[in-house]
Structure formats: structure tokens, C-alpha cells
Amino acid sequence: MAEPLNATFFAFKRRDHGGVLIGATLTYFVLSLLLIAAFVAVNWNGFVQIAALFRETAGGGQPSDVRGIAAIFGLMGWSFLFLVIFYILLAAYEAACLRWMIHGETGGLFGLSLGAETWRVYAGYWIWLAISFTISFVIGLITLPLMFGFMMSSVAKQDPSSMIGPIYLVSALRALVQYAVMAFVGVRFAPGNATSILRRKFSYFDAWKVTKGRFWALFGSFLVLGLLWFVVGAVAFGATGGALIVRLFPLFVEAQAHPSAAASQHVFAALLAPENLGIIAAFYGTVIVTGVIFGVLFMGVNARAAIAAVEDGKIDGIVPGVAKTFE
């Protein structure tokens, strides 16, 4: 009989040396801030032009300079490059956390490195992107004939309104099926990166073996963490975002009641007031910190699942403290 998974808070399990995950997390934060600062510095002129564009077009005004529009497209290109680099950093961080939780090993800059394990985790991100895109595409193809059939039926009846209800129903069913499939497949492949770290080779697809017979235990752990994350997020929003809404709501109401360029610019100026920017910064700071904390907890679930798979003899691997290992 398989041992209980006990994975929900595995990341917080007491280990021989404390502070490793904290050091890796702080390093990840510092490098992320440096990366964001570099992105802002490179695109500062574009941000200025975009802000000027928004001020001019607030309330229906016409832009006097096309450079703001060009800056938006330029920012999109730089954002793509930023995300590519950021996900490499995220992969290094995840690899550092998993390596410590599974093997008790560190290395690189407080655990972060550009070694083979980082690139295995990074490859896992692309594989999951391909899997999720394929699921969405296939379900879309399956529901497309239904959509087309309702459209043709409404044309035959010469009653366009007759297709609105059925199309909404099909769209809702499509979303429900897609989310259900994504949840199932997502849980089955969730320990893919942890499995690669444990086996010290790319083993993303072995996650299917790892999660065999453990689906509901893993789903339960993810569900508990997700609900806790939601509660923490709601409290954070109430303490920060709620305060911002209280400050700005009267201005929005006034702008809606008496729309004009001046009213819209007044709202824009209030949004950029130092005290309101401070509230926005506090909100996003809280979101980022709690996101990283819960991200580590999710990694811990996946790490525990991979270790349990070795204990159960589903995959081969050598893990400190696990007596049942395979060469």
C-alpha cells in the first residue's frame, strides 16, 4: 500500500540546513528587480510617450503624435524578450528549490544557476505550453461543428436571435470541458519538472507514472493551497486595492456622469498621485510575495510526489532518506 502523500506543506518540512529556500527566494527577487529595472530603463522613453498618448486621448481626444502608438508596438516586442529571459530566471529558481527539497543540494548563486537542471525545467515550461495549446485547439475543433450548425439553423429560420442561446450554451460547455481536461492533465503532469530534477535527466513525461494512483491526493493538495491563496489574495486586495477604490471611485462616478477630456485627465492624474501609486505598489508587492510563497508550496507538492514515486517503485532514482531506490 502506498504511503500517505502528506504533500501540501512539504516545502516547509524541517531540513538539516535552514534558510536555503529563503536565500534562493531573495536572490530570485533581487535578480527579478534588476531585470525589471533594465526593462524599464530600456523602454523609459516609450513609457513616457504612451503616458502622453493616454492623457491626450482621455475623454475622446485625438492623439497629436503617432510616436505613442509606435511605442506601444515597440513595448510589445520588448515584453516578449523580457518574458523569455524572465522564464529562464524562473526556471533557475524552480530548479534551485526542487534540487534542495529533493536532493538537499545547493549550488550556483544561492542555488540559482544556468546548469542543465535549469534548462530541463525551462523545457518543461514549453512542453506544458504545447500541451495546453493542443487541448484548447482540439476541444475548439470538436465544438466548431456545433457552432456552425446553430448558425446555419438560424440562417434557415431567418431568425439570427435563435442562435444566441445555443451558442452561449455550447461556449459554456466548451469552457467547462476544457477546464476539466486541463485540470486533469495539469495534475498528471504537474510533477514533470520535479521528476526531471529527481532523476537528473529530462523526465517530464514520466510525471504520468509519478501521479498514477495519486491523482486525488495531489488534486486535494493543490485545491487546499489554491483556496488558501485565494483567501490571502482577497485579504490583500481588501487592504490595498479596496483603499484605492475608495479613493478613486467618486472620481470615476463623476467622470461617467459628466464625461469630458478634463474629467478623464483628472482621474488619470489622481491615479498617478504619489499616495495612490504607493497603494498600487503595496498591492502588487503583496501579490508578488504571496505568489512566490505559494509557488514554493506548489513546488513542494510536486517534489513530494516525485519522491513518493521512488518509494512506490514507479520510477528509478536516488533520494536522500528514501531507502527504496533503484539504479
Coordinates of C-alpha atoms in Angstrom, one line a residue:
M1 CA 0.0 0.0 0.0
A2 CA 1.3 3.4 -0.9
E3 CA 2.4 5.7 1.9
P4 CA 0.3 8.8 2.6
L5 CA 1.4 11.6 0.4
N6 CA 1.4 14.4 3.0
A7 CA 2.5 16.8 0.3
T8 CA 0.5 20.1 1.0
F9 CA 3.2 21.7 3.2
F10 CA 6.2 19.5 2.2
A11 CA 8.1 22.7 1.2
F12 CA 8.1 23.8 4.8
K13 CA 9.4 20.5 6.1
R14 CA 12.2 21.0 8.6
R15 CA 15.6 20.1 7.0
D16 CA 19.2 19.9 8.2
H17 CA 20.2 23.4 7.0
G18 CA 17.7 26.2 7.2
G19 CA 17.4 29.3 5.1
V20 CA 18.3 27.7 1.8
L21 CA 14.8 28.4 0.2
I22 CA 14.8 31.9 1.7
G23 CA 18.2 32.6 0.2
A24 CA 17.2 31.3 -3.2
T25 CA 13.9 33.3 -3.0
L26 CA 15.7 36.6 -2.0
T27 CA 18.2 36.1 -4.8
Y28 CA 15.3 35.5 -7.3
F29 CA 13.6 38.7 -6.1
V30 CA 16.8 40.7 -6.5
L31 CA 17.5 39.4 -10.0
S32 CA 13.9 39.9 -11.0
L33 CA 14.0 43.5 -9.8
L34 CA 17.2 44.1 -11.7
L35 CA 15.6 42.6 -14.8
I36 CA 12.6 44.8 -14.4
A37 CA 14.7 47.8 -13.9
A38 CA 16.7 47.1 -17.0
F39 CA 13.4 46.6 -18.9
V40 CA 12.1 50.0 -17.7
A41 CA 15.4 51.8 -18.4
V42 CA 15.5 50.5 -22.0
N43 CA 11.8 51.4 -22.6
W44 CA 11.6 54.6 -20.5
N45 CA 11.1 56.9 -23.4
G46 CA 8.4 54.6 -24.7
F47 CA 6.6 54.7 -21.4
V48 CA 6.7 58.5 -21.4
Q49 CA 5.2 58.6 -24.9
I50 CA 2.5 56.1 -24.0
A51 CA 1.5 58.1 -20.9
A52 CA 1.3 61.2 -23.1
L53 CA -0.9 59.3 -25.5
F54 CA -3.3 58.2 -22.8
R55 CA -3.5 61.8 -21.4
E56 CA -4.3 63.2 -24.9
T57 CA -6.9 60.5 -25.7
A58 CA -8.6 60.5 -22.3
G59 CA -12.2 61.5 -22.8
G60 CA -12.2 61.0 -26.5
G61 CA -9.3 63.4 -27.5
Q62 CA -7.2 62.8 -30.6
P63 CA -3.5 62.0 -30.4
S64 CA -1.2 64.7 -31.7
D65 CA 1.8 62.4 -32.2
V66 CA 2.0 58.9 -33.6
R67 CA 5.1 58.1 -31.5
G68 CA 2.9 56.9 -28.6
I69 CA 1.2 54.4 -30.9
A70 CA 4.5 53.2 -32.2
A71 CA 5.8 52.9 -28.7
I72 CA 3.0 50.5 -27.8
F73 CA 4.1 48.1 -30.6
G74 CA 7.7 48.5 -29.6
L75 CA 6.9 47.7 -26.0
M76 CA 5.1 44.5 -27.1
G77 CA 8.3 43.3 -28.8
W78 CA 10.5 44.1 -25.7
S79 CA 7.9 42.5 -23.5
F80 CA 8.2 39.2 -25.4
L81 CA 12.0 39.3 -25.0
F82 CA 11.6 40.2 -21.3
L83 CA 9.3 37.2 -20.7
V84 CA 11.8 34.8 -22.4
I85 CA 14.6 35.9 -20.1
F86 CA 12.3 36.1 -17.1
Y87 CA 11.2 32.5 -17.6
I88 CA 14.8 31.4 -17.7
L89 CA 15.3 33.1 -14.4
L90 CA 12.1 31.4 -13.1
A91 CA 13.3 28.0 -14.3
A92 CA 16.6 28.6 -12.4
Y93 CA 14.7 29.4 -9.3
E94 CA 12.4 26.4 -9.6
A95 CA 15.3 24.1 -10.2
A96 CA 17.1 25.5 -7.2
C97 CA 14.1 24.9 -4.9
L98 CA 13.4 21.4 -6.3
R99 CA 17.0 20.4 -6.1
W100 CA 17.1 21.4 -2.4
M101 CA 13.8 19.8 -1.5
I102 CA 14.6 16.6 -3.3
H103 CA 18.3 16.1 -3.0
G104 CA 19.3 18.5 -0.3
E105 CA 21.7 20.2 -2.7
T106 CA 22.6 23.8 -3.4
G107 CA 25.0 25.4 -5.9
G108 CA 25.4 28.4 -8.1
L109 CA 24.3 31.8 -6.8
F110 CA 22.4 30.9 -3.7
G111 CA 21.1 27.8 -5.5
L112 CA 20.4 29.5 -8.8
S113 CA 22.5 28.6 -11.8
L114 CA 22.2 28.1 -15.6
G115 CA 23.1 24.4 -15.4
A116 CA 21.4 21.5 -17.1
E117 CA 18.7 21.3 -14.5
T118 CA 17.6 24.8 -15.2
W119 CA 17.3 24.1 -18.9
R120 CA 15.3 20.9 -18.2
V121 CA 12.8 22.9 -16.2
Y122 CA 12.7 25.5 -18.9
A123 CA 12.0 22.8 -21.5
G124 CA 9.2 21.6 -19.2
Y125 CA 7.5 25.1 -19.5
W126 CA 7.5 24.9 -23.3
I127 CA 6.1 21.3 -23.2
W128 CA 3.3 22.4 -20.9
L129 CA 2.5 25.3 -23.2
A130 CA 2.3 22.9 -26.1
I131 CA 0.1 20.5 -24.2
S132 CA -2.3 23.3 -23.1
F133 CA -2.5 24.7 -26.6
T134 CA -3.2 21.3 -28.1
I135 CA -6.0 20.7 -25.6
S136 CA -7.6 24.0 -26.4
F137 CA -7.2 23.5 -30.1
V138 CA -8.7 20.0 -30.1
I139 CA -11.7 21.0 -28.0
G140 CA -12.2 24.0 -30.2
L141 CA -12.3 21.8 -33.3
I142 CA -14.8 19.4 -31.6
T143 CA -17.2 22.2 -30.7
L144 CA -16.8 24.1 -34.0
P145 CA -19.3 21.9 -35.9
L146 CA -21.9 22.6 -33.2
M147 CA -21.4 26.3 -33.5
F148 CA -21.6 26.1 -37.3
G149 CA -24.8 24.0 -37.1
F150 CA -26.6 26.5 -34.9
M151 CA -25.5 29.4 -37.2
M152 CA -26.9 27.5 -40.3
S153 CA -30.1 26.7 -38.5
S154 CA -30.7 30.4 -37.6
V155 CA -30.0 31.3 -41.2
A156 CA -32.5 28.8 -42.4
K157 CA -35.1 30.1 -39.9
Q158 CA -34.2 33.7 -40.8
D159 CA -34.0 34.4 -37.1
P160 CA -30.5 35.4 -36.0
S161 CA -31.6 35.7 -32.4
S162 CA -32.4 31.9 -32.3
M163 CA -28.7 31.0 -32.3
I164 CA -27.7 33.3 -29.3
G165 CA -28.9 30.9 -26.6
P166 CA -27.4 27.7 -28.1
I167 CA -24.1 29.4 -28.9
Y168 CA -23.8 30.6 -25.3
L169 CA -24.6 27.1 -24.1
V170 CA -22.0 25.5 -26.3
S171 CA -19.5 28.1 -25.3
A172 CA -20.1 27.4 -21.6
L173 CA -19.9 23.6 -22.2
R174 CA -16.7 24.1 -24.1
A175 CA -15.2 26.1 -21.3
L176 CA -16.3 23.6 -18.7
V177 CA -14.9 20.6 -20.7
Q178 CA -11.6 22.4 -21.4
Y179 CA -11.1 23.4 -17.8
A180 CA -11.9 19.9 -16.6
V181 CA -9.4 18.3 -19.1
M182 CA -6.8 20.9 -18.3
A183 CA -7.2 20.3 -14.6
F184 CA -6.8 16.5 -15.0
V185 CA -3.9 16.7 -17.4
G186 CA -2.3 19.5 -15.4
V187 CA -2.3 17.4 -12.2
R188 CA -1.0 14.4 -14.0
F189 CA 1.9 16.4 -15.5
A190 CA 2.4 18.8 -12.5
P191 CA 5.5 16.9 -11.1
G192 CA 7.2 16.8 -14.5
N193 CA 9.9 19.3 -13.6
A194 CA 10.4 17.7 -10.2
T195 CA 10.7 14.3 -11.8
S196 CA 13.5 15.7 -14.1
I197 CA 15.3 17.1 -11.1
L198 CA 15.0 13.9 -9.2
R199 CA 16.2 11.6 -12.0
R200 CA 18.9 14.1 -13.1
K201 CA 17.8 13.9 -16.7
F202 CA 14.9 15.1 -18.7
S203 CA 11.9 13.1 -17.5
Y204 CA 8.9 15.4 -17.8
F205 CA 6.7 12.7 -19.3
D206 CA 7.4 10.3 -16.5
A207 CA 5.2 12.5 -14.4
W208 CA 2.3 10.4 -15.7
K209 CA 3.8 7.4 -13.9
V210 CA 4.5 9.6 -10.8
T211 CA 0.9 10.6 -10.5
K212 CA -0.6 7.2 -11.2
G213 CA -2.8 6.3 -8.2
R214 CA -2.1 9.7 -6.6
F215 CA -4.4 12.0 -8.6
W216 CA -6.9 12.8 -5.9
A217 CA -4.2 13.3 -3.2
L218 CA -2.4 15.7 -5.4
F219 CA -5.6 17.4 -6.5
G220 CA -6.6 17.8 -2.9
S221 CA -3.2 19.4 -2.0
F222 CA -3.4 21.8 -5.0
L223 CA -7.0 22.6 -4.1
V224 CA -6.2 23.4 -0.5
L225 CA -3.3 25.6 -1.5
G226 CA -5.4 27.3 -4.2
L227 CA -8.1 28.2 -1.7
L228 CA -5.6 29.5 0.9
W229 CA -4.0 31.6 -1.9
F230 CA -7.5 33.0 -2.8
V231 CA -8.2 33.9 0.8
V232 CA -4.8 35.6 1.2
G233 CA -5.3 37.4 -2.1
A234 CA -8.8 38.6 -1.1
V235 CA -7.4 40.0 2.2
A236 CA -4.5 41.7 0.3
F237 CA -7.0 43.2 -2.2
G238 CA -9.3 44.4 0.6
A239 CA -6.4 46.1 2.4
T240 CA -4.8 47.7 -0.6
G241 CA -6.9 47.6 -3.7
G242 CA -10.0 48.3 -1.7
A243 CA -8.4 51.5 -0.3
L244 CA -7.6 52.6 -3.9
I245 CA -11.2 52.0 -5.0
V246 CA -12.5 54.1 -2.1
R247 CA -10.2 57.0 -3.1
L248 CA -10.9 56.9 -6.9
F249 CA -14.5 55.7 -7.1
P250 CA -16.0 59.1 -6.7
L251 CA -13.8 60.5 -9.4
F252 CA -14.8 57.6 -11.8
V253 CA -18.5 58.3 -11.0
E254 CA -18.1 62.0 -11.7
A255 CA -16.3 61.3 -15.0
Q256 CA -19.1 58.9 -16.1
A257 CA -21.8 61.4 -15.1
H258 CA -20.1 64.3 -16.8
P259 CA -17.8 62.9 -19.5
S260 CA -15.1 65.2 -20.7
A261 CA -11.4 65.3 -21.5
A262 CA -10.8 67.3 -18.4
A263 CA -12.7 64.8 -16.1
S264 CA -10.8 61.8 -17.6
Q265 CA -7.5 63.6 -17.2
H266 CA -8.4 64.4 -13.6
V267 CA -8.9 60.7 -12.9
F268 CA -5.6 59.9 -14.7
A269 CA -3.8 62.4 -12.6
A270 CA -5.3 61.1 -9.4
L271 CA -4.3 57.6 -10.3
L272 CA -0.7 58.8 -10.6
A273 CA -0.7 60.7 -7.3
P274 CA 2.2 59.5 -5.1
E275 CA -0.1 58.2 -2.3
N276 CA -2.2 56.2 -4.8
L277 CA 0.9 54.9 -6.6
G278 CA 2.1 53.8 -3.1
I279 CA -1.1 51.8 -2.6
I280 CA -0.8 50.2 -6.1
A281 CA 2.9 49.3 -5.3
A282 CA 1.8 47.8 -1.9
F283 CA -0.9 45.7 -3.7
Y284 CA 1.4 44.4 -6.4
G285 CA 4.1 43.8 -3.8
T286 CA 1.8 41.7 -1.7
V287 CA 0.6 39.8 -4.8
I288 CA 4.2 39.0 -5.8
V289 CA 5.3 37.9 -2.4
T290 CA 2.3 35.7 -1.7
G291 CA 2.6 34.3 -5.3
V292 CA 6.2 33.3 -4.7
I293 CA 5.4 31.8 -1.3
F294 CA 2.5 29.7 -2.7
G295 CA 4.6 28.9 -5.7
V296 CA 7.2 27.3 -3.4
L297 CA 4.4 25.4 -1.7
F298 CA 3.2 24.0 -5.1
M299 CA 6.8 23.0 -5.9
G300 CA 6.9 21.2 -2.6
V301 CA 3.8 19.2 -3.6
N302 CA 5.5 18.2 -6.8
A303 CA 8.7 17.3 -5.1
R304 CA 7.0 15.1 -2.6
A305 CA 5.1 13.4 -5.4
A306 CA 8.3 12.6 -7.2
I307 CA 9.9 11.2 -4.0
A308 CA 6.8 9.1 -3.3
A309 CA 7.1 7.6 -6.8
V310 CA 10.5 6.4 -5.9
E311 CA 9.2 5.0 -2.6
D312 CA 6.4 3.2 -4.6
G313 CA 8.9 1.8 -7.2
K314 CA 7.2 3.7 -10.1
I315 CA 10.3 5.4 -11.2
D316 CA 14.0 4.9 -10.6
G317 CA 16.0 7.4 -8.6
I318 CA 18.2 8.0 -5.6
V319 CA 16.8 10.3 -2.9
P320 CA 18.4 11.0 0.5
G321 CA 16.4 9.5 3.2
V322 CA 14.5 7.1 0.9
A323 CA 15.6 3.6 1.5
K324 CA 13.8 2.1 -1.5
T325 CA 15.8 3.3 -4.5
F326 CA 16.8 1.9 -7.9
E327 CA 19.8 2.1 -10.1

